[in-house]
Amino acid sequence: METIDYEQARRMVADALARAAAEYGRPICAAACDAQGFLLAFARADGAPVRSIALSQGKAYSAARMGVGTDAFLARLHRENIPASYFCDPALTALPGGAVVKNAAGRLLGAVGISGLAPEEDQAIADLLAASLDTH
């Protein structure tokens, strides 16, 4: 498998909305993309912030393009004292809530992005989804 497929992306997005409702009692937006960062699936729960539409998609895109979770990307920016604009891609975001999906060999298959909760809560859901996707 070289990238996640639509059905896997759709399941991740649906699972994200269900987890946010069950664990945090709040609506979110969730996006999943392929290994190149192109959107495969997206959903906005009733009542989720409108700003979270673009944020969730940007987090998934950024994780896929950078090959790491957006929390790790943010840590790199802080560690190296550089802005995200140094990467010449205006669509990148380092807001926590994006996670990469990899196969057992460590190959990047896609990414998921979550927005609507606190940054650490967004990241926790994204990490859980990325780790639990069956990529075999």
mmCIF file of C-alpha atoms in Angstrom:
data_model
loop_
_atom_site.group_PDB
_atom_site.id
_atom_site.type_symbol
_atom_site.label_atom_id
_atom_site.label_comp_id
_atom_site.label_asym_id
_atom_site.label_seq_id
_atom_site.Cartn_x
_atom_site.Cartn_y
_atom_site.Cartn_z
ATOM 1 C CA MET A 1 0.000 0.000 0.000
ATOM 2 C CA GLU A 2 1.460 3.343 -0.998
ATOM 3 C CA THR A 3 -1.184 5.646 0.458
ATOM 4 C CA ILE A 4 -4.295 5.412 2.532
ATOM 5 C CA ASP A 5 -7.442 4.974 0.506
ATOM 6 C CA TYR A 6 -10.763 6.776 0.649
ATOM 7 C CA GLU A 7 -12.427 4.176 2.857
ATOM 8 C CA GLN A 8 -9.630 4.311 5.438
ATOM 9 C CA ALA A 9 -9.720 8.110 5.351
ATOM 10 C CA ARG A 10 -13.493 8.150 5.760
ATOM 11 C CA ARG A 11 -13.306 5.792 8.746
ATOM 12 C CA MET A 12 -10.613 7.919 10.419
ATOM 13 C CA VAL A 13 -12.689 11.062 10.005
ATOM 14 C CA ALA A 14 -15.837 9.401 11.357
ATOM 15 C CA ASP A 15 -13.891 7.927 14.279
ATOM 16 C CA ALA A 16 -12.397 11.338 15.079
ATOM 17 C CA LEU A 17 -15.810 12.999 15.325
ATOM 18 C CA ALA A 18 -17.138 10.167 17.501
ATOM 19 C CA ARG A 19 -14.103 10.264 19.823
ATOM 20 C CA ALA A 20 -14.295 14.028 20.277
ATOM 21 C CA ALA A 21 -17.979 13.823 21.138
ATOM 22 C CA ALA A 22 -17.528 10.890 23.531
ATOM 23 C CA GLU A 23 -14.291 11.954 25.223
ATOM 24 C CA TYR A 24 -14.549 15.752 25.178
ATOM 25 C CA GLY A 25 -18.235 16.426 24.570
ATOM 26 C CA ARG A 26 -17.433 18.885 21.802
ATOM 27 C CA PRO A 27 -17.738 19.006 18.016
ATOM 28 C CA ILE A 28 -14.678 19.082 15.776
ATOM 29 C CA CYS A 29 -13.591 19.090 12.166
ATOM 30 C CA ALA A 30 -11.480 16.207 10.886
ATOM 31 C CA ALA A 31 -9.583 15.749 7.642
ATOM 32 C CA ALA A 32 -7.560 12.915 6.166
ATOM 33 C CA CYS A 33 -5.221 13.141 3.204
ATOM 34 C CA ASP A 34 -3.024 10.901 1.122
ATOM 35 C CA ALA A 35 0.764 10.718 1.283
ATOM 36 C CA GLN A 36 1.118 13.820 -0.897
ATOM 37 C CA GLY A 37 -1.198 15.881 1.313
ATOM 38 C CA PHE A 38 -4.246 15.847 -0.966
ATOM 39 C CA LEU A 39 -7.588 15.701 0.821
ATOM 40 C CA LEU A 40 -9.389 12.338 0.767
ATOM 41 C CA ALA A 41 -12.068 12.813 3.420
ATOM 42 C CA PHE A 42 -13.383 15.615 5.593
ATOM 43 C CA ALA A 43 -16.238 16.152 8.024
ATOM 44 C CA ARG A 44 -17.442 18.985 10.216
ATOM 45 C CA ALA A 45 -19.564 17.954 13.184
ATOM 46 C CA ASP A 46 -22.677 20.021 13.817
ATOM 47 C CA GLY A 47 -21.608 23.076 15.777
ATOM 48 C CA ALA A 48 -17.877 22.776 15.105
ATOM 49 C CA PRO A 49 -16.123 26.121 14.657
ATOM 50 C CA VAL A 50 -16.041 27.325 11.061
ATOM 51 C CA ARG A 51 -12.358 28.242 11.406
ATOM 52 C CA SER A 52 -11.669 24.565 12.133
ATOM 53 C CA ILE A 53 -12.558 23.593 8.565
ATOM 54 C CA ALA A 54 -9.376 25.072 7.090
ATOM 55 C CA LEU A 55 -7.337 24.314 10.214
ATOM 56 C CA SER A 56 -8.055 20.573 10.179
ATOM 57 C CA GLN A 57 -7.282 20.335 6.477
ATOM 58 C CA GLY A 58 -4.104 22.378 6.926
ATOM 59 C CA LYS A 59 -2.944 20.181 9.780
ATOM 60 C CA ALA A 60 -3.407 16.996 7.739
ATOM 61 C CA TYR A 61 -1.654 18.575 4.740
ATOM 62 C CA SER A 62 1.234 19.844 6.859
ATOM 63 C CA ALA A 63 1.793 16.507 8.582
ATOM 64 C CA ALA A 64 1.878 14.705 5.236
ATOM 65 C CA ARG A 65 4.155 17.266 3.564
ATOM 66 C CA MET A 66 6.585 17.501 6.467
ATOM 67 C CA GLY A 67 6.457 13.781 7.295
ATOM 68 C CA VAL A 68 5.925 14.417 11.012
ATOM 69 C CA GLY A 69 3.111 15.414 13.321
ATOM 70 C CA THR A 70 2.399 19.107 13.487
ATOM 71 C CA ASP A 71 3.422 19.097 17.149
ATOM 72 C CA ALA A 72 6.881 17.868 16.096
ATOM 73 C CA PHE A 73 6.975 20.475 13.329
ATOM 74 C CA LEU A 74 6.167 23.183 15.897
ATOM 75 C CA ALA A 75 8.911 21.894 18.186
ATOM 76 C CA ARG A 76 11.385 22.056 15.283
ATOM 77 C CA LEU A 77 10.418 25.632 14.475
ATOM 78 C CA HIS A 78 10.973 26.606 18.108
ATOM 79 C CA ARG A 79 14.201 24.615 18.432
ATOM 80 C CA GLU A 80 15.715 26.058 15.259
ATOM 81 C CA ASN A 81 14.132 29.493 15.797
ATOM 82 C CA ILE A 82 12.728 29.653 12.259
ATOM 83 C CA PRO A 83 9.280 30.550 10.917
ATOM 84 C CA ALA A 84 7.205 28.079 8.905
ATOM 85 C CA SER A 85 7.503 30.453 5.943
ATOM 86 C CA TYR A 86 11.112 29.277 5.488
ATOM 87 C CA PHE A 87 9.671 26.150 3.871
ATOM 88 C CA CYS A 88 8.182 28.207 0.981
ATOM 89 C CA ASP A 89 4.733 26.650 1.353
ATOM 90 C CA PRO A 90 2.050 29.058 2.573
ATOM 91 C CA ALA A 91 -0.311 26.151 3.326
ATOM 92 C CA LEU A 92 1.888 24.742 6.115
ATOM 93 C CA THR A 93 0.794 25.081 9.724
ATOM 94 C CA ALA A 94 2.538 24.021 12.896
ATOM 95 C CA LEU A 95 -0.583 24.085 15.049
ATOM 96 C CA PRO A 96 -0.818 20.800 16.969
ATOM 97 C CA GLY A 97 -3.458 18.382 15.698
ATOM 98 C CA GLY A 98 -1.865 16.776 12.644
ATOM 99 C CA ALA A 99 -0.422 13.254 12.622
ATOM 100 C CA VAL A 100 1.154 11.056 9.990
ATOM 101 C CA VAL A 101 -0.089 7.599 9.090
ATOM 102 C CA LYS A 102 2.724 5.140 8.410
ATOM 103 C CA ASN A 103 2.849 1.468 7.567
ATOM 104 C CA ALA A 104 4.750 -1.124 9.628
ATOM 105 C CA ALA A 105 7.934 -0.353 7.687
ATOM 106 C CA GLY A 106 7.654 3.351 8.543
ATOM 107 C CA ARG A 107 6.596 4.495 5.075
ATOM 108 C CA LEU A 108 4.352 7.574 5.016
ATOM 109 C CA LEU A 109 0.854 6.671 3.789
ATOM 110 C CA GLY A 110 -1.080 9.826 4.619
ATOM 111 C CA ALA A 111 -2.097 12.053 7.485
ATOM 112 C CA VAL A 112 -4.993 13.162 9.624
ATOM 113 C CA GLY A 113 -5.808 16.622 10.963
ATOM 114 C CA ILE A 114 -8.091 17.549 13.859
ATOM 115 C CA SER A 115 -9.333 20.989 14.905
ATOM 116 C CA GLY A 116 -11.917 22.271 17.346
ATOM 117 C CA LEU A 117 -10.517 21.329 20.743
ATOM 118 C CA ALA A 118 -7.485 22.539 22.685
ATOM 119 C CA PRO A 119 -4.281 21.974 20.695
ATOM 120 C CA GLU A 120 -3.112 19.084 22.883
ATOM 121 C CA GLU A 121 -6.543 17.438 22.624
ATOM 122 C CA ASP A 122 -6.536 17.826 18.828
ATOM 123 C CA GLN A 123 -3.080 16.213 18.739
ATOM 124 C CA ALA A 124 -4.098 13.373 21.057
ATOM 125 C CA ILE A 125 -6.988 12.388 18.803
ATOM 126 C CA ALA A 126 -4.856 12.694 15.657
ATOM 127 C CA ASP A 127 -2.072 10.566 17.143
ATOM 128 C CA LEU A 128 -4.508 7.906 18.307
ATOM 129 C CA LEU A 129 -6.172 7.685 14.901
ATOM 130 C CA ALA A 130 -2.880 7.561 13.019
ATOM 131 C CA ALA A 131 -1.558 4.799 15.270
ATOM 132 C CA SER A 132 -4.730 2.719 15.182
ATOM 133 C CA LEU A 133 -5.356 2.672 11.413
ATOM 134 C CA ASP A 134 -4.922 -0.835 10.031
ATOM 135 C CA THR A 135 -2.538 -0.334 7.101
ATOM 136 C CA HIS A 136 -1.916 -3.984 6.286
#
